[in-house]
CSV table of C-alpha atoms and ligand atoms in Angstrom, one decimal:
chain,number,residue,atom,x,y,z
A,1,MET,CA,0.0,0.0,0.0
A,2,THR,CA,1.3,3.5,-0.9
A,3,HIS,CA,1.0,5.9,2.0
A,4,GLN,CA,0.5,9.6,1.4
A,5,LEU,CA,2.9,11.7,3.5
A,6,LEU,CA,3.1,15.5,3.8
A,7,LEU,CA,6.3,17.2,4.8
A,8,LEU,CA,6.0,20.6,6.5
A,9,PRO,CA,9.5,21.9,7.1
A,10,GLY,CA,8.5,25.4,8.5
A,11,ASP,CA,11.1,27.8,9.9
A,12,GLY,CA,14.5,27.9,11.6
A,13,ILE,CA,16.1,24.5,11.8
A,14,GLY,CA,12.9,22.9,10.4
A,15,PRO,CA,14.0,22.5,6.8
A,16,GLU,CA,17.4,20.9,7.7
A,17,ILE,CA,16.0,18.4,10.2
A,18,ILE,CA,13.1,17.5,7.8
A,19,HIS,CA,15.7,17.1,5.1
A,20,GLU,CA,17.4,14.4,7.2
A,21,ALA,CA,14.1,12.7,7.9
A,22,GLU,CA,13.3,12.7,4.2
A,23,ARG,CA,16.6,10.9,3.5
A,24,VAL,CA,15.7,8.3,6.1
A,25,ILE,CA,12.3,7.9,4.3
A,26,GLN,CA,14.1,7.4,1.0
A,27,THR,CA,16.4,4.8,2.6
A,28,LEU,CA,13.4,2.9,3.9
A,29,THR,CA,11.8,2.8,0.4
A,30,ARG,CA,15.1,1.4,-1.0
A,31,THR,CA,15.9,-1.0,1.8
A,32,HIS,CA,12.7,-1.9,3.7
A,33,GLY,CA,10.0,-1.8,1.1
A,34,LEU,CA,8.3,1.4,2.2
A,35,SER,CA,5.9,2.8,-0.4
A,36,VAL,CA,5.1,6.5,0.0
A,37,GLU,CA,4.1,9.5,-2.0
A,38,LEU,CA,5.6,12.7,-0.6
A,39,GLU,CA,4.1,16.1,-0.8
A,40,ARG,CA,5.4,19.2,0.8
A,41,GLY,CA,3.7,22.4,2.0
A,42,LEU,CA,4.3,25.8,3.6
A,43,ILE,CA,3.6,26.6,7.2
A,44,GLY,CA,4.6,29.1,9.8
A,45,GLY,CA,6.7,32.1,9.1
A,46,ALA,CA,7.7,30.6,5.7
A,47,ALA,CA,4.1,30.5,4.7
A,48,TYR,CA,3.4,34.0,6.0
A,49,GLU,CA,6.3,35.4,3.9
A,50,ALA,CA,5.1,33.6,0.8
A,51,GLU,CA,1.4,34.0,1.1
A,52,GLY,CA,0.6,36.3,4.1
A,53,ASP,CA,-0.9,33.4,6.1
A,54,PRO,CA,0.8,31.0,8.5
A,55,LEU,CA,-1.5,28.2,7.4
A,56,PRO,CA,-2.5,28.6,3.7
A,57,GLU,CA,-5.7,26.8,2.5
A,58,ARG,CA,-3.6,24.5,0.3
A,59,THR,CA,-1.5,23.3,3.2
A,60,LEU,CA,-4.5,22.4,5.3
A,61,ALA,CA,-6.1,20.6,2.3
A,62,LEU,CA,-2.9,18.6,1.7
A,63,ALA,CA,-2.8,17.7,5.4
A,64,LYS,CA,-6.4,16.5,5.3
A,65,ALA,CA,-5.6,14.4,2.3
A,66,ALA,CA,-2.5,12.8,3.8
A,67,ASP,CA,-2.2,9.7,5.9
A,68,ALA,CA,0.3,11.6,8.1
A,69,VAL,CA,2.2,14.8,8.4
A,70,LEU,CA,5.8,15.2,9.4
A,71,PHE,CA,6.4,18.7,10.7
A,72,GLY,CA,9.6,20.5,11.4
A,73,ALA,CA,9.2,23.7,13.5
A,74,VAL,CA,7.8,27.2,13.3
A,75,GLY,CA,8.6,30.6,14.6
A,76,GLY,CA,11.5,33.1,14.8
A,77,PRO,CA,12.2,36.5,16.2
A,78,GLN,CA,11.4,38.3,13.0
A,79,TRP,CA,7.8,37.5,13.4
A,80,ASP,CA,7.4,38.3,17.1
A,81,THR,CA,5.9,41.7,16.5
A,82,ILE,CA,3.3,40.9,13.7
A,83,ALA,CA,-0.4,40.5,14.5
A,84,ARG,CA,-1.1,37.5,16.7
A,85,ASP,CA,-3.3,35.7,14.1
A,86,LYS,CA,-0.5,35.9,11.5
A,87,ARG,CA,2.2,34.6,13.8
A,88,PRO,CA,3.9,31.3,12.8
A,89,GLU,CA,2.7,29.5,16.0
A,90,ARG,CA,-0.9,30.2,14.9
A,91,GLY,CA,-0.3,28.1,11.8
A,92,LEU,CA,0.6,25.1,14.1
A,93,LEU,CA,-2.4,25.7,16.4
A,94,ARG,CA,-4.8,26.0,13.4
A,95,ILE,CA,-3.5,22.8,11.8
A,96,ARG,CA,-4.0,20.9,15.1
A,97,ALA,CA,-7.5,22.2,15.4
A,98,GLY,CA,-8.2,21.7,11.6
A,99,LEU,CA,-7.2,18.0,11.8
A,100,ASP,CA,-8.8,17.6,15.2
A,101,LEU,CA,-5.6,16.3,16.7
A,102,PHE,CA,-6.8,16.1,20.2
A,103,ALA,CA,-4.3,13.5,21.5
A,104,ASN,CA,-0.7,14.7,21.8
A,105,LEU,CA,1.7,11.9,22.8
A,106,ARG,CA,5.0,13.1,24.2
A,107,PRO,CA,7.3,10.3,25.3
A,108,ALA,CA,10.2,11.1,27.5
A,109,THR,CA,12.6,8.2,27.4
A,110,LEU,CA,16.3,8.2,28.1
A,111,ALA,CA,18.7,6.2,26.0
A,112,PRO,CA,21.1,4.5,28.4
A,113,GLU,CA,24.0,6.2,26.6
A,114,LEU,CA,22.7,9.7,27.5
A,115,ALA,CA,22.1,9.2,31.2
A,116,GLU,CA,25.1,11.5,31.9
A,117,ALA,CA,23.6,14.3,29.7
A,118,SER,CA,20.6,14.8,32.1
A,119,SER,CA,20.8,17.6,34.6
A,120,LEU,CA,19.6,15.1,37.2
A,121,ARG,CA,21.8,12.4,38.7
A,122,PRO,CA,22.1,9.4,36.3
A,123,GLU,CA,20.4,7.0,38.8
A,124,LEU,CA,17.3,9.2,38.9
A,125,VAL,CA,16.8,9.1,35.2
A,126,ALA,CA,18.6,6.0,33.8
A,127,GLY,CA,15.9,3.9,32.1
A,128,LEU,CA,13.3,6.7,32.2
A,129,ASP,CA,10.2,5.9,30.2
A,130,ILE,CA,7.3,8.3,30.6
A,131,MET,CA,4.5,9.0,28.2
A,132,ILE,CA,2.7,12.3,28.5
A,133,VAL,CA,-0.7,12.4,26.9
A,134,ARG,CA,-1.6,16.1,26.5
A,135,GLU,CA,-5.1,17.2,25.4
A,136,LEU,CA,-4.3,19.4,22.4
A,137,THR,CA,-7.4,21.0,20.9
A,138,GLY,CA,-9.2,22.3,23.9
A,139,GLY,CA,-8.6,24.0,27.3
A,140,ILE,CA,-7.4,27.5,27.7
A,141,TYR,CA,-5.6,27.5,24.3
A,142,PHE,CA,-8.9,27.5,22.4
A,143,GLY,CA,-11.5,28.5,25.1
A,144,GLN,CA,-14.0,31.2,24.4
A,145,PRO,CA,-14.5,34.0,25.3
A,146,ARG,CA,-11.0,35.5,25.0
A,147,GLU,CA,-10.1,39.1,24.7
A,148,GLN,CA,-7.3,41.5,25.0
A,149,ALA,CA,-8.5,45.0,25.8
A,150,ALA,CA,-6.7,48.2,26.9
A,151,ASP,CA,-7.0,47.6,30.7
A,152,ARG,CA,-7.4,43.8,31.0
A,153,ALA,CA,-7.2,40.6,29.1
A,154,TYR,CA,-8.6,37.1,29.6
A,155,ASN,CA,-8.7,33.6,28.4
A,156,THR,CA,-11.1,30.9,29.3
A,157,MET,CA,-10.2,27.4,30.4
A,158,VAL,CA,-13.1,25.2,29.3
A,159,TYR,CA,-13.5,21.4,28.8
A,160,SER,CA,-16.6,19.6,27.8
A,161,ARG,CA,-17.3,16.0,29.0
A,162,ALA,CA,-16.8,14.7,25.5
A,163,GLU,CA,-13.4,16.3,25.2
A,164,VAL,CA,-12.2,14.9,28.6
A,165,GLU,CA,-13.6,11.5,27.9
A,166,ARG,CA,-11.9,11.0,24.6
A,167,ILE,CA,-8.5,12.0,25.8
A,168,ALA,CA,-8.9,9.9,29.0
A,169,ARG,CA,-9.9,6.9,26.9
A,170,ARG,CA,-6.8,7.4,24.6
A,171,ALA,CA,-4.6,7.6,27.7
A,172,PHE,CA,-6.1,4.5,29.3
A,173,GLU,CA,-5.6,2.6,26.1
A,174,ILE,CA,-1.9,3.7,25.9
A,175,ALA,CA,-1.4,2.8,29.6
A,176,ARG,CA,-2.7,-0.7,28.8
A,177,LEU,CA,0.1,-1.1,26.2
A,178,ARG,CA,2.7,-0.1,28.8
A,179,GLY,CA,2.9,-0.3,32.6
A,180,ARG,CA,-0.9,0.0,33.2
A,181,ARG,CA,-0.5,3.0,35.4
A,182,LEU,CA,-2.1,6.4,34.6
A,183,CYS,CA,-1.7,9.6,36.5
A,184,SER,CA,-4.2,12.4,35.7
A,185,VAL,CA,-2.8,15.8,36.4
A,186,ASP,CA,-5.1,18.8,37.2
A,187,LYS,CA,-5.6,21.7,39.6
A,188,ALA,CA,-8.8,20.4,41.2
A,189,ASN,CA,-8.1,22.1,44.5
A,190,VAL,CA,-8.6,25.5,42.9
A,191,LEU,CA,-10.3,25.2,39.4
A,192,GLU,CA,-13.9,24.0,38.7
A,193,VAL,CA,-12.7,22.9,35.2
A,194,SER,CA,-10.2,20.7,36.9
A,195,GLU,CA,-12.7,19.2,39.3
A,196,PHE,CA,-14.8,18.3,36.4
A,197,TRP,CA,-11.8,16.9,34.6
A,198,ARG,CA,-11.0,14.7,37.6
A,199,GLU,CA,-14.6,13.4,38.0
A,200,THR,CA,-14.8,12.7,34.3
A,201,VAL,CA,-11.5,10.8,34.2
A,202,THR,CA,-12.6,8.8,37.2
A,203,ALA,CA,-15.8,7.9,35.6
A,204,VAL,CA,-14.0,6.7,32.4
A,205,SER,CA,-11.7,4.6,34.6
A,206,ALA,CA,-14.6,2.2,35.3
A,207,ASP,CA,-14.1,0.8,31.8
A,208,TYR,CA,-10.4,0.2,32.4
A,209,PRO,CA,-10.2,-1.8,35.7
A,210,ASP,CA,-6.9,-3.2,34.7
A,211,VAL,CA,-5.2,0.2,34.7
A,212,GLU,CA,-4.3,1.9,38.0
A,213,LEU,CA,-5.5,5.5,38.0
A,214,SER,CA,-4.1,8.2,40.3
A,215,HIS,CA,-4.6,11.9,40.4
A,216,MET,CA,-2.0,14.7,41.1
A,217,TYR,CA,-2.1,18.4,41.3
A,218,VAL,CA,0.0,20.1,38.6
A,219,ASP,CA,2.3,21.9,41.0
A,220,ASN,CA,3.1,18.7,42.7
A,221,ALA,CA,3.5,16.9,39.4
A,222,ALA,CA,6.1,19.4,38.3
A,223,MET,CA,8.0,18.8,41.5
A,224,GLN,CA,7.7,15.0,41.3
A,225,LEU,CA,9.0,15.0,37.8
A,226,VAL,CA,12.3,16.4,38.9
A,227,ARG,CA,12.3,14.6,42.3
A,228,ALA,CA,11.6,11.1,41.2
A,229,PRO,CA,10.5,10.9,37.6
A,230,LYS,CA,10.6,7.1,37.3
A,231,GLN,CA,7.4,6.9,39.5
A,232,PHE,CA,5.4,7.8,36.4
A,233,ASP,CA,4.2,5.6,33.6
A,234,VAL,CA,1.5,7.5,31.6
A,235,ILE,CA,0.5,11.1,32.5
A,236,VAL,CA,-2.8,12.5,31.1
A,237,THR,CA,-3.4,16.2,31.4
A,238,GLY,CA,-5.0,19.3,29.8
A,239,ASN,CA,-3.5,21.5,27.1
A,240,LEU,CA,-1.7,24.1,29.1
A,241,PHE,CA,-0.5,21.9,31.9
A,242,GLY,CA,0.7,19.4,29.3
A,243,ASP,CA,2.7,22.1,27.5
A,244,VAL,CA,4.6,22.9,30.7
A,245,LEU,CA,5.0,19.4,32.0
A,246,SER,CA,6.2,18.1,28.7
A,247,ASP,CA,9.1,20.6,28.6
A,248,ILE,CA,10.1,19.6,32.1
A,249,ALA,CA,10.0,15.9,31.2
A,250,ALA,CA,11.9,16.6,28.0
A,251,MET,CA,14.8,18.2,29.9
A,252,LEU,CA,15.1,15.1,32.2
A,253,THR,CA,16.4,13.4,29.2
A,254,GLY,CA,19.3,15.7,28.8
A,255,SER,CA,18.3,17.3,25.5
A,256,ILE,CA,15.1,18.4,24.1
A,257,GLY,CA,16.8,17.6,20.8
A,258,MET,CA,16.0,13.9,21.2
A,259,LEU,CA,12.3,13.9,21.8
A,260,PRO,CA,9.6,13.1,19.2
A,261,SER,CA,5.9,13.6,19.5
A,262,ALA,CA,2.7,12.5,17.8
A,263,SER,CA,-0.6,14.4,17.6
A,264,LEU,CA,-3.5,12.1,16.7
A,265,ASN,CA,-7.1,12.4,15.9
A,266,GLU,CA,-9.9,9.8,16.3
A,267,GLN,CA,-8.8,8.0,13.1
A,268,SER,CA,-5.2,7.9,14.3
A,269,ARG,CA,-4.2,10.1,11.4
A,270,GLY,CA,-1.6,12.4,12.8
A,271,LEU,CA,1.0,15.1,12.7
A,272,TYR,CA,4.4,14.2,14.0
A,273,GLU,CA,6.9,16.7,15.2
A,274,PRO,CA,10.0,17.1,17.3
A,275,VAL,CA,9.3,18.6,20.7
A,276,HIS,CA,12.0,21.2,20.3
A,277,GLY,CA,11.3,24.4,18.4
A,278,SER,CA,12.8,26.2,15.5
A,279,ALA,CA,16.0,27.2,17.2
A,280,PRO,CA,16.7,30.2,14.9
A,281,ASP,CA,20.0,30.9,16.6
A,282,ILE,CA,21.6,27.7,15.1
A,283,ALA,CA,19.5,27.5,11.9
A,284,GLY,CA,21.5,26.8,8.7
A,285,GLN,CA,24.7,26.0,10.6
A,286,ASP,CA,24.6,22.2,10.4
A,287,LYS,CA,24.3,22.1,14.2
A,288,ALA,CA,20.7,20.9,14.8
A,289,ASN,CA,20.1,17.5,16.2
A,290,PRO,CA,17.9,15.6,13.6
A,291,LEU,CA,17.2,12.7,15.9
A,292,ALA,CA,14.0,14.0,17.4
A,293,THR,CA,12.6,14.4,13.9
A,294,ILE,CA,13.8,11.0,12.8
A,295,LEU,CA,12.2,9.5,16.0
A,296,SER,CA,9.0,11.4,15.1
A,297,LEU,CA,9.2,9.6,11.8
A,298,ALA,CA,9.4,6.3,13.7
A,299,MET,CA,6.2,7.3,15.6
A,300,LEU,CA,4.6,8.1,12.3
A,301,LEU,CA,5.4,4.7,10.9
A,302,ARG,CA,4.0,3.0,14.0
A,303,TYR,CA,0.9,5.0,14.8
A,304,SER,CA,-0.4,6.2,11.5
A,305,LEU,CA,1.0,3.8,8.9
A,306,GLY,CA,1.0,0.6,11.0
A,307,GLU,CA,4.6,-0.1,9.8
A,308,THR,CA,5.8,-1.4,13.1
A,309,THR,CA,8.9,-3.3,11.8
A,310,MET,CA,10.2,-0.2,10.1
A,311,ALA,CA,9.5,2.0,13.2
A,312,GLU,CA,11.6,-0.4,15.2
A,313,ALA,CA,14.3,-0.4,12.6
A,314,VAL,CA,14.5,3.4,12.7
A,315,GLU,CA,14.6,3.4,16.5
A,316,ALA,CA,17.3,0.8,16.5
A,317,ALA,CA,19.4,2.8,14.0
A,318,VAL,CA,19.2,5.8,16.3
A,319,GLY,CA,20.2,3.7,19.3
A,320,GLN,CA,23.1,2.4,17.2
A,321,VAL,CA,24.5,5.8,16.4
A,322,LEU,CA,24.3,6.9,20.0
A,323,ALA,CA,26.0,3.7,21.1
A,324,ASP,CA,28.7,4.5,18.5
A,325,GLY,CA,29.3,7.7,20.4
A,326,LEU,CA,28.1,10.2,17.8
A,327,ARG,CA,26.7,13.4,19.3
A,328,THR,CA,25.4,16.7,17.9
A,329,ALA,CA,26.3,19.9,19.8
A,330,ASP,CA,23.3,19.7,22.2
A,331,LEU,CA,24.7,16.5,23.6
A,332,HIS,CA,28.5,16.8,23.6
A,333,GLN,CA,30.2,14.9,26.4
A,334,PRO,CA,33.8,14.0,26.9
A,335,GLY,CA,34.8,10.9,25.0
A,336,THR,CA,32.1,11.2,22.3
A,337,THR,CA,32.4,12.2,18.6
A,338,PRO,CA,30.9,15.6,17.7
A,339,VAL,CA,29.0,15.5,14.4
A,340,GLY,CA,26.8,17.9,12.5
A,341,THR,CA,23.2,17.6,11.3
A,342,ALA,CA,24.0,16.0,8.0
A,343,ALA,CA,26.7,13.6,9.4
A,344,MET,CA,24.2,12.4,12.0
A,345,GLY,CA,21.7,11.7,9.3
A,346,ASP,CA,24.3,9.8,7.3
A,347,ALA,CA,25.1,7.7,10.4
A,348,VAL,CA,21.4,6.8,10.9
A,349,ILE,CA,21.1,5.9,7.3
A,350,ARG,CA,24.2,3.6,7.4
A,351,ALA,CA,22.8,1.9,10.5
A,352,LEU,CA,19.5,1.4,8.8
A,353,GLU,CA,21.0,0.0,5.7
A,354,LYS,CA,22.6,-2.7,7.8
A,355,THR,CA,19.2,-3.9,9.0
A,356,ALA,CA,17.8,-4.1,5.4
A,357,HIS,CA,16.4,-7.4,4.2
B,1,LIG,C1,4.4,23.0,21.9
B,1,LIG,C2,4.7,24.5,21.7
B,1,LIG,C3,3.4,25.1,21.2
B,1,LIG,C4,2.3,24.9,22.2
B,1,LIG,C5,3.5,26.5,20.7
B,1,LIG,C6,4.6,26.7,19.7
B,1,LIG,C7,2.2,27.1,20.1
B,1,LIG,O1,5.1,25.1,22.9
B,1,LIG,O2,4.1,22.3,21.0
B,1,LIG,O3,4.6,22.6,23.1
B,1,LIG,O4,2.3,25.7,23.2
B,1,LIG,O5,1.6,24.0,22.1
B,2,LIG,MG1,5.5,23.7,24.4
């Protein structure tokens, strides 16, 4: 079966990391029998410059037609002062909403070779394997009413029962495939919306008696993540709390440059992106770490295309280059070999070719 893939490089380091992922895709077609048709589209600042809109109609149409989207990054200082609805980030928020990508999966795993790269002591993080399931199309990011007036501004944190139920179900299902423990994070001691979230998740848990559900306030969760992160298996939380907690979890792994993510809708079509941003300060210098994007491609193969063997091959190839001691600038440690973006891509491709059948 031929899969339809859309590449959205975006801004900053986006084009160079997507380029490496594209080379991995080409390798898979040569060596592992992957069959894909690739399209590419404009998003973010690049789309704003070309067409005055961070998410042109054509891009959304291509995304809707695709089986999956591989996304680089958006944003940069040159667009910080333009109208909010034209900013690059708005392109990302609109494509999430437009494809109804309510389930954002952000794994934080630590390759054994990188335990020393974490800011926490190696024994606290070695073998870390957390999955954050962030609700992505609701909550305060999208709540109405919202307004910015001269003397005050406000946003609204709102969740409907249907919205909480579907993200809770997705999280319980993911927990079932892992350690069967789910921690729901909220601020139910203060916010009505969180109390409602907690009640709704608890009600859904009746359908998943084999998964152990716990609840935690978000401030405590932030603390526990840096105190004893291995206590967590799957975390489910709302849009804003998930944004913050996933950055904390990312840093436990030493570099945000390693972490992939998937944003899925009800049909498990999805958009896959590295958790890091567009890093304009290092763009175009062959410094960016392409591994988060390559690992996002692995998630794409697994969750949207059902190509589990290929997903595992890509992940194994990434493990191999780390074991070989290759490190981009974000991960340099004594005794390792510094490489640039393209050389890292080359190494992954060589490792992948060795597993060809
Ligand atoms: C993320 C980012 C985005 C978010 C921004 C760029 C809109 O921080 O994906 O975590 O807040 O969701
Ligand atoms: Mg974020």
